[in-house]
Short mmCIF file of C-alpha atoms in Angstrom, two decimals:
data_model
loop_
_atom_site.label_atom_id
_atom_site.label_comp_id
_atom_site.label_asym_id
_atom_site.label_seq_id
_atom_site.Cartn_x
_atom_site.Cartn_y
_atom_site.Cartn_z
CA MET A 1 0.00 0.00 0.00
CA ALA A 2 2.85 2.42 0.72
CA ALA A 3 4.08 2.25 -2.87
CA PHE A 4 0.61 3.24 -4.05
CA SER A 5 0.37 6.29 -1.81
CA ARG A 6 3.90 7.76 -1.97
CA ARG A 7 3.59 9.84 -5.11
CA SER A 8 0.93 12.50 -5.19
CA SER A 9 0.61 12.49 -8.96
CA ARG A 10 0.15 9.41 -11.12
CA VAL A 11 -1.12 8.98 -14.65
CA GLY A 12 -3.06 5.96 -15.82
CA VAL A 13 -4.79 4.76 -18.97
CA VAL A 14 -8.29 3.34 -19.30
CA LEU A 15 -7.88 0.43 -21.70
CA PRO A 16 -10.23 -0.19 -24.61
CA GLN A 17 -12.50 -3.06 -23.61
CA GLY A 18 -15.54 -2.49 -25.79
CA TRP A 19 -17.83 -0.78 -23.28
CA ARG A 20 -17.59 2.55 -25.09
CA GLY A 21 -17.60 1.00 -28.55
CA ASP A 22 -13.83 1.47 -28.68
CA LEU A 23 -13.13 -1.96 -30.22
CA GLU A 24 -15.99 -2.18 -32.71
CA HIS A 25 -13.74 -1.19 -35.64
CA LEU A 26 -11.74 -4.40 -35.18
CA PRO A 27 -12.66 -7.95 -36.16
CA GLN A 28 -13.97 -9.93 -33.16
CA GLY A 29 -10.83 -12.08 -32.92
CA GLU A 30 -8.53 -9.06 -32.64
CA ARG A 31 -10.35 -7.10 -29.93
CA PHE A 32 -8.86 -8.72 -26.85
CA ASP A 33 -5.38 -8.57 -28.35
CA ALA A 34 -5.84 -4.83 -28.98
CA MET A 35 -6.76 -4.26 -25.34
CA VAL A 36 -3.67 -6.14 -24.14
CA ALA A 37 -1.43 -4.37 -26.67
CA THR A 38 -2.66 -1.02 -25.36
CA ALA A 39 -1.68 -2.07 -21.84
CA ARG A 40 1.80 -3.07 -23.01
CA GLU A 41 2.18 0.23 -24.86
CA ALA A 42 1.02 2.24 -21.82
CA GLU A 43 3.64 0.46 -19.73
CA ALA A 44 6.35 1.08 -22.33
CA LEU A 45 5.45 4.79 -22.38
CA GLY A 46 5.83 5.02 -18.59
CA PHE A 47 2.21 5.22 -17.46
CA ASP A 48 1.69 4.22 -13.83
CA SER A 49 -1.49 2.19 -14.19
CA VAL A 50 -4.07 0.70 -16.51
CA TRP A 51 -7.77 0.49 -15.72
CA LEU A 52 -10.90 -1.25 -16.95
CA TYR A 53 -14.55 -0.40 -16.40
CA ASP A 54 -16.56 -2.91 -14.36
CA HIS A 55 -19.37 -3.13 -16.90
CA PHE A 56 -20.70 -6.16 -18.71
CA GLN A 57 -22.57 -4.71 -21.67
CA ARG A 58 -23.29 -1.53 -23.55
CA ASP A 59 -25.59 -1.12 -26.52
CA GLY A 60 -24.86 -4.63 -27.78
CA ASN A 61 -21.11 -3.97 -27.97
CA THR A 62 -18.54 -6.58 -27.00
CA THR A 63 -17.42 -5.74 -23.48
CA PHE A 64 -14.70 -7.75 -21.78
CA GLU A 65 -15.18 -8.43 -18.06
CA ALA A 66 -12.74 -6.35 -16.01
CA TRP A 67 -11.29 -8.78 -13.47
CA THR A 68 -10.72 -11.64 -15.89
CA SER A 69 -9.23 -9.27 -18.45
CA LEU A 70 -6.88 -7.69 -15.88
CA ALA A 71 -5.57 -11.15 -14.96
CA ALA A 72 -4.58 -11.61 -18.61
CA VAL A 73 -3.07 -8.12 -18.75
CA ALA A 74 -1.10 -8.92 -15.57
CA ARG A 75 0.70 -11.72 -17.38
CA GLU A 76 1.60 -9.44 -20.31
CA THR A 77 2.97 -6.51 -18.26
CA THR A 78 5.44 -6.14 -15.41
CA THR A 79 5.23 -2.66 -13.86
CA VAL A 80 1.87 -0.94 -14.38
CA ARG A 81 -0.67 -1.16 -11.60
CA LEU A 82 -3.97 -2.83 -12.54
CA GLY A 83 -7.33 -1.51 -11.41
CA GLN A 84 -11.02 -1.16 -12.08
CA ILE A 85 -12.93 2.11 -12.61
CA VAL A 86 -14.78 0.98 -10.44
CA THR A 87 -16.05 -2.43 -9.33
CA CYS A 88 -19.73 -2.24 -8.53
CA ALA A 89 -20.11 -3.37 -4.91
CA LEU A 90 -23.53 -4.85 -5.79
CA TYR A 91 -22.15 -7.33 -8.33
CA ARG A 92 -19.93 -9.45 -6.06
CA ASN A 93 -20.00 -10.05 -2.33
CA GLY A 94 -17.06 -8.81 -0.27
CA ALA A 95 -15.53 -12.24 0.36
CA LEU A 96 -15.57 -13.12 -3.34
CA LEU A 97 -14.20 -9.71 -4.29
CA ALA A 98 -11.38 -10.09 -1.74
CA LYS A 99 -10.50 -13.49 -3.25
CA MET A 100 -10.57 -12.06 -6.78
CA ALA A 101 -8.31 -9.18 -5.71
CA GLU A 102 -5.94 -11.56 -3.94
CA THR A 103 -5.70 -13.66 -7.10
CA LEU A 104 -5.08 -10.65 -9.36
CA ASP A 105 -2.49 -9.35 -6.91
CA ALA A 106 -0.68 -12.72 -7.00
CA ALA A 107 -0.89 -12.94 -10.82
CA SER A 108 0.54 -9.42 -11.11
CA ARG A 109 3.13 -9.77 -8.34
CA GLY A 110 1.60 -7.08 -6.16
CA ARG A 111 0.16 -4.62 -8.71
CA CYS A 112 -3.58 -4.87 -8.00
CA VAL A 113 -5.56 -1.77 -7.01
CA VAL A 114 -9.15 -2.46 -5.99
CA GLY A 115 -11.48 0.16 -7.43
CA LEU A 116 -14.86 0.10 -5.71
CA GLY A 117 -18.09 2.03 -6.20
CA ALA A 118 -21.80 1.90 -5.40
CA GLY A 119 -22.99 1.27 -8.97
CA TRP A 120 -25.37 3.27 -11.12
CA ASP A 121 -26.37 1.26 -14.21
CA GLU A 122 -29.86 -0.04 -13.46
CA ALA A 123 -30.35 -1.61 -16.91
CA GLU A 124 -27.14 -3.58 -16.61
CA TYR A 125 -27.97 -4.64 -13.04
CA LEU A 126 -31.34 -6.03 -14.13
CA ALA A 127 -30.04 -7.54 -17.40
CA TYR A 128 -27.59 -9.73 -15.47
CA GLY A 129 -30.23 -11.15 -13.17
CA TYR A 130 -29.60 -9.30 -9.94
CA PRO A 131 -32.79 -9.14 -7.89
CA PRO A 132 -35.09 -6.23 -8.66
CA PRO A 133 -35.67 -3.54 -7.85
CA PHE A 134 -32.41 -1.67 -8.38
CA PRO A 135 -31.53 -0.37 -4.91
CA PRO A 136 -31.84 3.35 -4.16
CA VAL A 137 -28.60 5.30 -3.80
CA ARG A 138 -28.77 5.28 0.03
CA ASP A 139 -28.84 1.46 0.06
CA ARG A 140 -26.13 1.19 -2.58
CA LEU A 141 -23.85 3.44 -0.50
CA ARG A 142 -24.52 1.37 2.63
CA HIS A 143 -23.59 -1.74 0.68
CA LEU A 144 -20.45 -0.04 -0.66
CA GLU A 145 -19.45 0.75 2.93
CA HIS A 146 -20.05 -2.87 3.96
CA VAL A 147 -17.97 -4.27 1.08
CA ALA A 148 -15.16 -1.72 1.62
CA GLY A 149 -15.00 -2.70 5.28
CA GLU A 150 -14.96 -6.39 4.42
CA LEU A 151 -12.15 -5.86 1.90
CA ARG A 152 -10.13 -3.99 4.50
CA ARG A 153 -10.63 -6.78 7.07
CA ARG A 154 -9.74 -9.55 4.60
CA ARG A 155 -7.06 -7.84 2.50
CA PRO A 156 -5.82 -4.73 4.34
CA GLU A 157 -2.60 -4.63 2.30
CA LEU A 158 -4.35 -4.03 -1.03
CA PRO A 159 -4.72 -0.43 -2.17
CA LEU A 160 -8.37 0.60 -2.30
CA LEU A 161 -9.73 3.35 -4.53
CA ILE A 162 -13.33 4.41 -3.98
CA GLY A 163 -15.09 6.15 -6.83
CA GLY A 164 -18.43 7.83 -7.27
CA GLN A 165 -20.36 10.99 -6.60
CA GLY A 166 -21.78 12.67 -3.51
CA GLU A 167 -19.47 14.42 -1.12
CA ARG A 168 -21.32 13.87 2.16
CA VAL A 169 -21.30 10.09 2.22
CA LEU A 170 -18.67 9.16 -0.35
CA LEU A 171 -15.88 11.34 1.04
CA ARG A 172 -16.51 9.90 4.51
CA LEU A 173 -16.17 6.39 3.05
CA VAL A 174 -12.96 7.39 1.31
CA ALA A 175 -11.56 8.82 4.56
CA GLU A 176 -12.51 5.71 6.54
CA HIS A 177 -11.55 2.97 4.08
CA ALA A 178 -9.66 4.09 0.98
CA ASP A 179 -6.19 5.04 -0.14
CA ALA A 180 -7.45 7.10 -3.08
CA CYS A 181 -10.63 8.36 -4.69
CA ASN A 182 -11.96 8.98 -8.15
#
């Protein structure tokens, strides 16, 4: 965690993963390779980190799942930190998320940053079978706090970035649990 918090200024790259239609110009078989090649190029250019969105779909576009994709990127890079902008706390329970982060951290030899947020995409939430109704923001923030606390208890050494909007609650969560915010 100390290595993550020493420098006050870092520059990262959000990799193309299809969520914003950024891979649609490529044939299907080349899309994943393009994402990984962008990560290698970012590392070669001296960027500090690479990031993926924790989204599953967008307007019918191919979207690669963040955690699985970052494990592949980990094996193709050696220095860039690997994170998510940001993992929706509703999509995975805290114990599973801690195990996923532990695995990515091992695969990357200590380069995992856990990005965590409350979630906002109701259509995606419902499309992937999570129980309706989509929780109101107050409940999503409570769940974010619960998952952040569980991550800290299970994997206190992993850097935690909390992202989202709303200063009153979110900044308190950042102060209590996180190493950085977005």
